[in-house]
Amino acid sequence: FGNARTVMNDNSSRYGKFLTLRYDKTARLQGASFSTFLLEQTRVVRVAPAERSFHVFYALLAGLSSTEAAELQLDCLAPNGYTYIATSDAVGGPAAADEAARDASALSEIGAALELLGTPRATQWQAWRVLAAVLRLGNVVVSAAADGGTEVARVDEGESAASLEAAAQLLGVSHTALSSAVTTRCLKAGGEFIQTPQTCAAAAEVRDGLAKALYSRLFDRLVAAINDSPQVAGSDGGGEGGGGSGAGPFVGLLDIFGFEDFESNSLEQLLINFSNEHLQAIFNSIIFSAAQAEAEAEGVPPPQFDAEAVSNVSTITLFSAPHSGLFALLNEECVFPKGTDESFVAKLHAANKEHSRLGLVLQPEGSAFRVAHYAGSVKYQAKGFLVKNKAPFSEDLLVLLRTSSEPFVATLFAQEAAAPQAGKRGGRGFRGVVGGYAAELDELLRVIRSSTAHFVRCIKPNVRKAARCFEEPVVMRQLRCGGVLEAVRVFASGFPDRMPIRDFVGTYCSVVAPSKLPPHPPGGPPSQGDAPTAWERGACAAILRAFDVADEATALGHTKVFLGAGVAAHCKAKREARLAGLIAVVQAAARGLLARRSLRRRAALREKEEERERQIAALQAQQEAERAATRGAVGLRRKASFEREASVKRRQQQERAAAAKRTEEATASWAAREAELTKLHTELTRQAGRKQAALAAELAQLTAALRKAEERNAALERAQAEERAAAAAREVELQTAVSHWRDEAALAAQREQQASEMGEARLAQAVEREGEARDEASFFRARFQELALSFARAQDPAPPRSRPPNADGGGFFGAVASLIGGGAKPRPSRGRGRTSHAPSSPAEKARAPPQAPLFSPRTMSIAEEPYSPPQPPAPRDAPTPADATALASYLGLHPVRDAKLMWIAEAAAAEPLPEGWSEVVDPGGRLYYSNGVTGESSRVHPRDEEFRLLVMRSKLEQMHSAPAAQPSAGDWSTIRMKSLEQSLSSAASAPVRALVQRSGDRRGGAPRLTFEMLLDEDTRLPWMEAVLREGPRGAAFELLLEGGAAEKSEHLVRLSGPSSSVLVRRERRDAPLPEDGPVGEEVELAAVIFVEVLGEADESGARGGEEAPYSMELVVPAAKRGGATQAHKPRGPSDTLLQRYGRGETEGLLVFVGQVARSAAAEAPSAAVRLSLPKTDSGNLLLQTSGRRGANRATLEYRDPLSPLAAFSAALALVHWSERAQSALARAAIGKGRLSVG
């Protein structure tokens, strides 16, 4: 589903993935989970030459039978029959055959893997239907047609219309509705809604957007299925959250794209290279740290690297700067109505014309730019940047697919039902694809920075995908892109070669004159393990002097000698030159020895050969005498042989004469016998003829009988074959019926499960509404008399401030006037909409239930109207004063407790739509808001997020020393509100209660701690979130300010020791994480120190289940006038809060002291502390933790002069110290137990 063939790799991952393997403390695997990001959705609708789309499309076509393909509306099983996956440059030869074989077997393998994850065949078939719908959508051709001189889009007749109808059937939606959603939109013009046709380009974007959304959501569904499966998630629940608190060690495997530089680079390559820039920055930091750590361990001054030469921070800043960065300018250009790719490039160059990493590309269209990355300069084609960043997806299609008759499709698009499209804007306005990806990357980088990272570089030997072929330019380019050459250059700038002193002396002492070496100690050099002896250190220095090496080019450490650039090669050359003369002498002696040995061997061989020749001559003479004697004996034997042969011939002649005589006698006897035999043969022949005729008659009778038997047998066989065929047909029909009913049963089970979940959600909502109805009823009872008087005086009411006058009254009390009286008709809402859609047609009015009045005019009693929960109301047509009341609960305002902030609800009710936004009707007849420039859509007003943030800031300011402004409804946008960071830094004028909750993190199992203020019994406001990370430099808490759209700084709590931490604010979020100690862009807000109290614990270290007491000290700068907390900017490493407090310099500082009471009970460990000013019992901070390991929940109460940031930092410090103290106590108990047993 996520891999495809590219020009570099036949099985390239076209998405990034982060796999987390979770372990317990005994290194036993507990489970796993993985998350994905940046799926290459463009590959679904567009394939580059010589590449393929995702493998699953080709596997689907190759693995389906003709019957299954017909059910999926796939009338062609060839990839080139579908526009989305067709490619002109297909691979040929054996590679194509292998690829086709893999495709044919892939679908069954995918099905087996899905079954292993617990996905039934019925659900798999629904996934195949979605894939088939994507393929058929690609064959839908949208062409331009003229309609009154205006270009409109329409679907071509024939194949395109058939493909659209097939896609609609597969998705379970109406063919007409799908065609209308692709080619038209229903916009509001004046007071009416009209059907507006799309342009051809816009309709094609909607079609492609639908295909990409279908595939990406199916991909996300697959990821969720893997994470939720017991085989993967393990016993702790798994999934995204990891189950439980998520604490414990883990191994994270990040598989991400490498650096990419193609002939044409677009937004995908830019995001990929941006990710690699961040990873390269971490890699450089690790290289610097490794080199410096080794030098410090050896007692050698750290090498002076040229950090600027290899730093890529400026490139990262070019991308992520808040206002002038590439991402910020791209999002800004997407919002402009007339923004184009060319204008984006022009603004990018104008805002960064002095930036050394940005280059101008001169070309006619002016939509290209060049960025100097760490791996080289890359040219990006900006054409299509704005469209890809907007990633438009029609709200009409979203509504249509949510009402699909296929439960699987409806489930895919029901995930955003709770908050449709609202998260896309958030508190920062338009985010786009780059904003979402940057946020995911930041979360991933936090995990990497807090872990021990190892880098694996994958090198491809050639681009031809050939075996046993090594192309040096290709490899060098990959080494450069991977940053390996930069790492080599970093090491070469200091001491690139390091050798153990003992190895160095053993290698080079033999080529130095003994007189230049120090004398050996008596008894030889003693061995002291790995540490070199004093003689070896002296010999090392003497060898370097003998080789004429400068002192500044080397450094002698504790166990190693550090050699500068070229020193190792120089020492090696000296050694080789000295050994060359010695080798010549050794070679001469060896060659002379070998020559003499060879000469002696040759003389001995000659003597042996002469002796052998003499022996051979004697043997030859002996052999000649033996031959002469043999010839005489042979002659005698021949004469005797001749005589024997003559005697034998005479005997043979006599025998032949006797044989001839016997032959004549035998011939006469044979002739007589032949005549007798002839007579007998004639008689036998006559008798055999008679018998044969009888047998022939009998055979004819038997043959006729056999033929009749065969005919009867053939008839029986035909009857049996017909019966078997009928039985097979009945069996096939039964199997088809069983399969059909099984699929229907699976679908019915899914529908039943969905209905059950919806019923449970509605029940929970009803319970919540019932509880809130009591508050609303009490409010109306308390305010009834005042509202009734206001209604009596409202015969000719004056228009409220900053609100347009209307005949029915205005403001908050005008809303009450519209609610009294049974004969009043329901008023339509204003354009942005806040209540449910009112019936407009006569038929709808007839079907609509009667509207009961909230107040009865006769009895003046309060009708039972439940208090509405905070849900976004649906749009209507015109504003009414009652919108302020409905919006109050939606924005988080209580009508009684937040009466002073009701002006915000009134302002929200009167707020018009921003420029570029319009009201649109979806296929279901409901209104939503759409931005024609950015392609965004929302079910709530685009300004709602701003008003919610305004409510949050106003509530926060009410709780602290600075009073909240209360302007009129029309003047809220002109009020200069205090920033959220300033509000969080302000001291509390009255005691404030808060809660710190701990939960698991989505990646890496790191826990999160959320800071929530308790405004009243049932209202909590989450303000900050911290991510607890354990890394090589300790732990860090990064504070994430919720809704902080204008915040440019970053807060984190850095551990300065095992029992101290400092809360700092970094002015630049895009700057790299610093090493230990403050930097120039950081200011300190608070410091926490834990000190063990001596003399108060007994010998065992615990009394009554409690640990030895500790004191907790909180140091903050003195507050300014008005309650704003003052930050401390260190002038150097010795001017930090901890350093000043340690020296006793407390001027301008406030110190709060308290004693930690910690319980060591295993079932419920806890810690509590009360911080006060010295010599007082003011109790400025009350803090208590409880839960598993004493850190799952913390309650606190703080007041002046402490701020939320200071209180949160103290809670985080206590949570972290509590966990470390619990672990230390366990280790101490184990140690004492072992000691007592021993």
Short mmCIF file of N, CA and C in Angstrom, two decimals, residues 853-977:
data_model
loop_
_atom_site.label_atom_id
_atom_site.label_comp_id
_atom_site.label_asym_id
_atom_site.label_seq_id
_atom_site.Cartn_x
_atom_site.Cartn_y
_atom_site.Cartn_z
N PRO A 853 -43.00 27.70 23.54
CA PRO A 853 -42.28 28.87 24.07
C PRO A 853 -41.49 28.49 25.30
N LEU A 854 -40.38 29.18 25.47
CA LEU A 854 -39.57 28.94 26.66
C LEU A 854 -40.25 29.47 27.91
N PHE A 855 -40.95 30.65 27.77
CA PHE A 855 -41.72 31.22 28.89
C PHE A 855 -43.19 31.21 28.52
N SER A 856 -44.04 30.82 29.44
CA SER A 856 -45.49 30.84 29.22
C SER A 856 -46.03 32.20 29.62
N PRO A 857 -46.71 32.95 28.74
CA PRO A 857 -47.16 34.30 29.08
C PRO A 857 -48.24 34.32 30.16
N ARG A 858 -48.99 33.25 30.35
CA ARG A 858 -50.07 33.28 31.34
C ARG A 858 -49.55 32.93 32.73
N THR A 859 -48.88 31.81 32.83
CA THR A 859 -48.42 31.37 34.15
C THR A 859 -47.08 31.96 34.51
N MET A 860 -46.32 32.48 33.54
CA MET A 860 -44.99 33.05 33.76
C MET A 860 -44.08 32.04 34.45
N SER A 861 -44.25 30.77 34.12
CA SER A 861 -43.38 29.72 34.66
C SER A 861 -42.34 29.35 33.63
N ILE A 862 -41.27 28.80 34.10
CA ILE A 862 -40.16 28.45 33.22
C ILE A 862 -40.42 27.09 32.60
N ALA A 863 -40.39 27.04 31.26
CA ALA A 863 -40.55 25.77 30.58
C ALA A 863 -39.30 24.93 30.74
N GLU A 864 -39.47 23.61 30.65
CA GLU A 864 -38.34 22.70 30.83
C GLU A 864 -37.54 22.67 29.53
N GLU A 865 -36.57 23.55 29.40
CA GLU A 865 -35.69 23.61 28.22
C GLU A 865 -34.29 23.26 28.68
N PRO A 866 -33.74 22.16 28.28
CA PRO A 866 -32.41 21.78 28.79
C PRO A 866 -31.33 22.73 28.29
N TYR A 867 -30.30 22.85 29.09
CA TYR A 867 -29.15 23.69 28.74
C TYR A 867 -28.35 23.02 27.62
N SER A 868 -28.15 23.72 26.53
CA SER A 868 -27.49 23.12 25.34
C SER A 868 -26.02 22.94 25.59
N PRO A 869 -25.44 21.81 25.23
CA PRO A 869 -24.00 21.59 25.41
C PRO A 869 -23.21 22.41 24.42
N PRO A 870 -21.90 22.57 24.64
CA PRO A 870 -21.05 23.38 23.73
C PRO A 870 -20.81 22.66 22.42
N GLN A 871 -21.78 22.80 21.50
CA GLN A 871 -21.63 22.22 20.17
C GLN A 871 -21.82 23.33 19.14
N PRO A 872 -21.13 23.26 18.01
CA PRO A 872 -21.28 24.31 17.00
C PRO A 872 -22.66 24.27 16.39
N PRO A 873 -23.46 25.34 16.52
CA PRO A 873 -24.80 25.32 15.93
C PRO A 873 -24.72 25.35 14.42
N ALA A 874 -25.76 24.82 13.77
CA ALA A 874 -25.81 24.79 12.31
C ALA A 874 -26.21 26.15 11.78
N PRO A 875 -25.78 26.51 10.54
CA PRO A 875 -26.06 27.84 10.00
C PRO A 875 -27.53 28.04 9.70
N ARG A 876 -27.91 29.33 9.74
CA ARG A 876 -29.25 29.77 9.34
C ARG A 876 -29.10 30.94 8.39
N ASP A 877 -30.11 31.78 8.28
CA ASP A 877 -30.11 32.78 7.23
C ASP A 877 -29.88 34.20 7.73
N ALA A 878 -30.36 34.62 8.89
CA ALA A 878 -30.27 36.01 9.33
C ALA A 878 -30.00 36.04 10.82
N PRO A 879 -29.31 37.08 11.33
CA PRO A 879 -28.95 37.12 12.76
C PRO A 879 -30.13 37.44 13.64
N THR A 880 -30.07 36.90 14.86
CA THR A 880 -31.04 37.23 15.90
C THR A 880 -30.29 37.52 17.18
N PRO A 881 -30.85 38.32 18.08
CA PRO A 881 -30.16 38.60 19.35
C PRO A 881 -29.96 37.36 20.19
N ALA A 882 -30.75 36.31 19.99
CA ALA A 882 -30.59 35.10 20.80
C ALA A 882 -29.31 34.36 20.50
N ASP A 883 -28.60 34.73 19.40
CA ASP A 883 -27.35 34.05 19.07
C ASP A 883 -26.32 34.22 20.19
N ALA A 884 -26.32 35.36 20.87
CA ALA A 884 -25.35 35.57 21.94
C ALA A 884 -25.51 34.54 23.04
N THR A 885 -26.75 34.20 23.36
CA THR A 885 -27.00 33.20 24.40
C THR A 885 -26.55 31.82 23.94
N ALA A 886 -26.85 31.47 22.68
CA ALA A 886 -26.44 30.16 22.17
C ALA A 886 -24.93 30.06 22.05
N LEU A 887 -24.30 31.17 21.64
CA LEU A 887 -22.85 31.15 21.46
C LEU A 887 -22.10 31.12 22.78
N ALA A 888 -22.74 31.60 23.85
CA ALA A 888 -22.04 31.66 25.12
C ALA A 888 -21.57 30.28 25.56
N SER A 889 -22.48 29.30 25.54
CA SER A 889 -22.09 27.95 25.95
C SER A 889 -21.12 27.34 24.96
N TYR A 890 -21.28 27.62 23.67
CA TYR A 890 -20.37 27.06 22.67
C TYR A 890 -18.95 27.60 22.84
N LEU A 891 -18.82 28.88 23.19
CA LEU A 891 -17.50 29.48 23.36
C LEU A 891 -16.90 29.20 24.72
N GLY A 892 -17.63 28.50 25.61
CA GLY A 892 -17.09 28.19 26.93
C GLY A 892 -17.47 29.18 27.99
N LEU A 893 -18.54 29.96 27.80
CA LEU A 893 -18.98 30.95 28.77
C LEU A 893 -20.23 30.43 29.48
N HIS A 894 -20.24 30.59 30.79
CA HIS A 894 -21.43 30.24 31.56
C HIS A 894 -22.27 31.50 31.74
N PRO A 895 -23.60 31.42 31.53
CA PRO A 895 -24.41 32.63 31.59
C PRO A 895 -24.35 33.36 32.92
N VAL A 896 -24.10 32.64 34.03
CA VAL A 896 -24.08 33.27 35.34
C VAL A 896 -22.66 33.61 35.76
N ARG A 897 -21.77 32.64 35.74
CA ARG A 897 -20.43 32.86 36.25
C ARG A 897 -19.62 33.82 35.37
N ASP A 898 -19.91 33.84 34.06
CA ASP A 898 -19.13 34.66 33.14
C ASP A 898 -19.98 35.79 32.56
N ALA A 899 -20.83 36.39 33.40
CA ALA A 899 -21.70 37.45 32.89
C ALA A 899 -20.90 38.65 32.40
N LYS A 900 -19.71 38.91 32.99
CA LYS A 900 -18.90 40.05 32.56
C LYS A 900 -18.27 39.85 31.19
N LEU A 901 -18.25 38.61 30.71
CA LEU A 901 -17.63 38.33 29.42
C LEU A 901 -18.67 38.04 28.34
N MET A 902 -19.96 38.35 28.62
CA MET A 902 -20.98 38.10 27.61
C MET A 902 -20.82 38.97 26.38
N TRP A 903 -20.05 40.06 26.49
CA TRP A 903 -19.81 40.92 25.32
C TRP A 903 -19.07 40.16 24.22
N ILE A 904 -18.31 39.12 24.60
CA ILE A 904 -17.62 38.34 23.58
C ILE A 904 -18.62 37.54 22.76
N ALA A 905 -19.63 36.96 23.43
CA ALA A 905 -20.65 36.22 22.69
C ALA A 905 -21.45 37.14 21.78
N GLU A 906 -21.77 38.36 22.26
CA GLU A 906 -22.49 39.31 21.41
C GLU A 906 -21.66 39.70 20.20
N ALA A 907 -20.36 39.91 20.42
CA ALA A 907 -19.49 40.25 19.29
C ALA A 907 -19.39 39.10 18.30
N ALA A 908 -19.34 37.87 18.81
CA ALA A 908 -19.27 36.72 17.92
C ALA A 908 -20.55 36.56 17.12
N ALA A 909 -21.70 36.87 17.74
CA ALA A 909 -22.96 36.74 17.02
C ALA A 909 -23.07 37.75 15.89
N ALA A 910 -22.46 38.93 16.07
CA ALA A 910 -22.54 39.97 15.04
C ALA A 910 -21.37 39.94 14.07
N GLU A 911 -20.45 39.00 14.22
CA GLU A 911 -19.25 38.98 13.38
C GLU A 911 -19.59 38.54 11.96
N PRO A 912 -19.22 39.32 10.93
CA PRO A 912 -19.48 38.91 9.54
C PRO A 912 -18.45 37.89 9.08
N LEU A 913 -18.70 37.33 7.91
CA LEU A 913 -17.75 36.39 7.34
C LEU A 913 -16.50 37.12 6.86
N PRO A 914 -15.33 36.54 7.04
CA PRO A 914 -14.10 37.17 6.52
C PRO A 914 -14.09 37.17 5.00
N GLU A 915 -13.19 37.94 4.46
CA GLU A 915 -13.08 38.04 3.01
C GLU A 915 -12.64 36.70 2.42
N GLY A 916 -13.31 36.33 1.35
CA GLY A 916 -12.98 35.07 0.68
C GLY A 916 -13.85 33.91 1.11
N TRP A 917 -14.58 34.05 2.24
CA TRP A 917 -15.44 32.98 2.73
C TRP A 917 -16.86 33.19 2.24
N SER A 918 -17.57 32.11 2.01
CA SER A 918 -18.96 32.18 1.57
C SER A 918 -19.70 30.98 2.14
N GLU A 919 -21.04 31.08 2.09
CA GLU A 919 -21.89 30.01 2.57
C GLU A 919 -22.27 29.09 1.41
N VAL A 920 -22.19 27.78 1.65
CA VAL A 920 -22.45 26.78 0.62
C VAL A 920 -23.40 25.74 1.21
N VAL A 921 -24.21 25.16 0.35
CA VAL A 921 -25.14 24.09 0.75
C VAL A 921 -24.57 22.76 0.28
N ASP A 922 -24.49 21.79 1.20
CA ASP A 922 -23.98 20.47 0.85
C ASP A 922 -25.09 19.62 0.25
N PRO A 923 -24.79 18.43 -0.27
CA PRO A 923 -25.85 17.59 -0.86
C PRO A 923 -26.96 17.23 0.10
N GLY A 924 -26.70 17.30 1.41
CA GLY A 924 -27.75 17.01 2.37
C GLY A 924 -28.62 18.19 2.71
N GLY A 925 -28.40 19.35 2.08
CA GLY A 925 -29.20 20.53 2.34
C GLY A 925 -28.74 21.35 3.52
N ARG A 926 -27.59 21.03 4.13
CA ARG A 926 -27.07 21.79 5.27
C ARG A 926 -26.00 22.76 4.82
N LEU A 927 -25.91 23.87 5.55
CA LEU A 927 -24.97 24.92 5.19
C LEU A 927 -23.61 24.66 5.81
N TYR A 928 -22.59 25.14 5.15
CA TYR A 928 -21.23 25.17 5.70
C TYR A 928 -20.51 26.35 5.08
N TYR A 929 -19.31 26.62 5.58
CA TYR A 929 -18.54 27.76 5.13
C TYR A 929 -17.39 27.27 4.27
N SER A 930 -17.13 27.96 3.19
CA SER A 930 -16.09 27.56 2.25
C SER A 930 -15.28 28.77 1.85
N ASN A 931 -13.96 28.58 1.75
CA ASN A 931 -13.05 29.61 1.29
C ASN A 931 -12.64 29.28 -0.13
N GLY A 932 -13.05 30.11 -1.06
CA GLY A 932 -12.75 29.85 -2.46
C GLY A 932 -11.30 30.03 -2.82
N VAL A 933 -10.51 30.67 -1.95
CA VAL A 933 -9.09 30.91 -2.24
C VAL A 933 -8.24 29.74 -1.77
N THR A 934 -8.41 29.36 -0.51
CA THR A 934 -7.56 28.30 0.05
C THR A 934 -8.17 26.92 -0.11
N GLY A 935 -9.46 26.82 -0.46
CA GLY A 935 -10.11 25.53 -0.56
C GLY A 935 -10.54 24.96 0.78
N GLU A 936 -10.43 25.73 1.87
CA GLU A 936 -10.85 25.25 3.19
C GLU A 936 -12.37 25.20 3.27
N SER A 937 -12.87 24.37 4.16
CA SER A 937 -14.29 24.30 4.46
C SER A 937 -14.44 24.02 5.94
N SER A 938 -15.52 24.55 6.52
CA SER A 938 -15.72 24.43 7.96
C SER A 938 -17.19 24.47 8.25
N ARG A 939 -17.61 23.69 9.25
CA ARG A 939 -18.98 23.70 9.71
C ARG A 939 -19.23 24.80 10.73
N VAL A 940 -18.21 25.43 11.22
CA VAL A 940 -18.34 26.53 12.17
C VAL A 940 -17.79 27.79 11.53
N HIS A 941 -18.11 28.90 12.13
CA HIS A 941 -17.68 30.19 11.59
C HIS A 941 -16.16 30.27 11.60
N PRO A 942 -15.54 30.84 10.55
CA PRO A 942 -14.07 30.88 10.51
C PRO A 942 -13.43 31.64 11.66
N ARG A 943 -14.19 32.56 12.30
CA ARG A 943 -13.63 33.35 13.39
C ARG A 943 -13.89 32.72 14.77
N ASP A 944 -14.52 31.58 14.82
CA ASP A 944 -14.84 30.99 16.12
C ASP A 944 -13.59 30.72 16.95
N GLU A 945 -12.54 30.26 16.29
CA GLU A 945 -11.33 29.92 17.04
C GLU A 945 -10.74 31.17 17.70
N GLU A 946 -10.82 32.32 17.02
CA GLU A 946 -10.31 33.55 17.60
C GLU A 946 -11.13 33.94 18.83
N PHE A 947 -12.46 33.80 18.75
CA PHE A 947 -13.29 34.14 19.90
C PHE A 947 -13.06 33.17 21.05
N ARG A 948 -12.85 31.90 20.77
CA ARG A 948 -12.56 30.94 21.85
C ARG A 948 -11.24 31.30 22.53
N LEU A 949 -10.25 31.68 21.75
CA LEU A 949 -8.98 32.10 22.34
C LEU A 949 -9.16 33.38 23.14
N LEU A 950 -10.00 34.27 22.65
CA LEU A 950 -10.27 35.50 23.39
C LEU A 950 -10.94 35.19 24.73
N VAL A 951 -11.85 34.23 24.75
CA VAL A 951 -12.48 33.82 26.01
C VAL A 951 -11.45 33.25 26.97
N MET A 952 -10.57 32.41 26.45
CA MET A 952 -9.55 31.80 27.32
C MET A 952 -8.64 32.85 27.92
N ARG A 953 -8.18 33.79 27.10
CA ARG A 953 -7.29 34.84 27.63
C ARG A 953 -8.01 35.72 28.63
N SER A 954 -9.26 36.04 28.34
CA SER A 954 -10.01 36.90 29.25
C SER A 954 -10.22 36.21 30.59
N LYS A 955 -10.55 34.92 30.58
CA LYS A 955 -10.71 34.19 31.85
C LYS A 955 -9.40 34.12 32.62
N LEU A 956 -8.30 33.92 31.88
CA LEU A 956 -7.01 33.84 32.55
C LEU A 956 -6.65 35.17 33.19
N GLU A 957 -6.94 36.26 32.50
CA GLU A 957 -6.60 37.57 33.06
C GLU A 957 -7.48 37.89 34.26
N GLN A 958 -8.72 37.41 34.26
CA GLN A 958 -9.57 37.64 35.42
C GLN A 958 -9.02 36.96 36.66
N MET A 959 -8.32 35.85 36.47
CA MET A 959 -7.80 35.11 37.60
C MET A 959 -6.51 35.72 38.14
N HIS A 960 -5.88 36.62 37.40
CA HIS A 960 -4.61 37.18 37.81
C HIS A 960 -4.74 38.67 38.04
N SER A 961 -3.63 39.30 38.33
CA SER A 961 -3.66 40.67 38.83
C SER A 961 -4.18 41.67 37.80
N ALA A 962 -3.90 41.48 36.52
CA ALA A 962 -4.32 42.45 35.51
C ALA A 962 -5.80 42.26 35.21
N PRO A 963 -6.64 43.30 35.39
CA PRO A 963 -8.07 43.14 35.10
C PRO A 963 -8.32 43.00 33.63
N ALA A 964 -9.39 42.27 33.27
CA ALA A 964 -9.74 42.06 31.87
C ALA A 964 -10.51 43.25 31.34
N ALA A 965 -10.21 43.63 30.12
CA ALA A 965 -10.94 44.71 29.47
C ALA A 965 -12.33 44.25 29.07
N GLN A 966 -13.30 45.16 29.13
CA GLN A 966 -14.66 44.82 28.76
C GLN A 966 -15.16 45.85 27.75
N PRO A 967 -14.72 45.80 26.53
CA PRO A 967 -15.17 46.77 25.54
C PRO A 967 -16.57 46.40 25.04
N SER A 968 -17.09 47.27 24.21
CA SER A 968 -18.38 46.98 23.59
C SER A 968 -18.21 45.89 22.55
N ALA A 969 -19.34 45.33 22.11
CA ALA A 969 -19.28 44.19 21.20
C ALA A 969 -18.62 44.54 19.89
N GLY A 970 -18.80 45.76 19.42
CA GLY A 970 -18.24 46.12 18.12
C GLY A 970 -16.79 46.54 18.18
N ASP A 971 -16.24 46.72 19.39
CA ASP A 971 -14.87 47.23 19.51
C ASP A 971 -13.89 46.19 19.99
N TRP A 972 -14.28 44.91 19.99
CA TRP A 972 -13.38 43.90 20.56
C TRP A 972 -12.10 43.75 19.76
N SER A 973 -12.21 43.91 18.42
CA SER A 973 -11.02 43.71 17.59
C SER A 973 -10.01 44.84 17.75
N THR A 974 -10.43 46.01 18.29
CA THR A 974 -9.49 47.12 18.45
C THR A 974 -8.80 47.10 19.80
N ILE A 975 -9.26 46.25 20.73
CA ILE A 975 -8.64 46.17 22.05
C ILE A 975 -7.32 45.42 21.93
N ARG A 976 -6.28 45.95 22.52
CA ARG A 976 -4.97 45.29 22.50
C ARG A 976 -4.91 44.30 23.66
N MET A 977 -5.24 43.04 23.35
CA MET A 977 -5.27 42.03 24.40
C MET A 977 -3.86 41.61 24.80
#
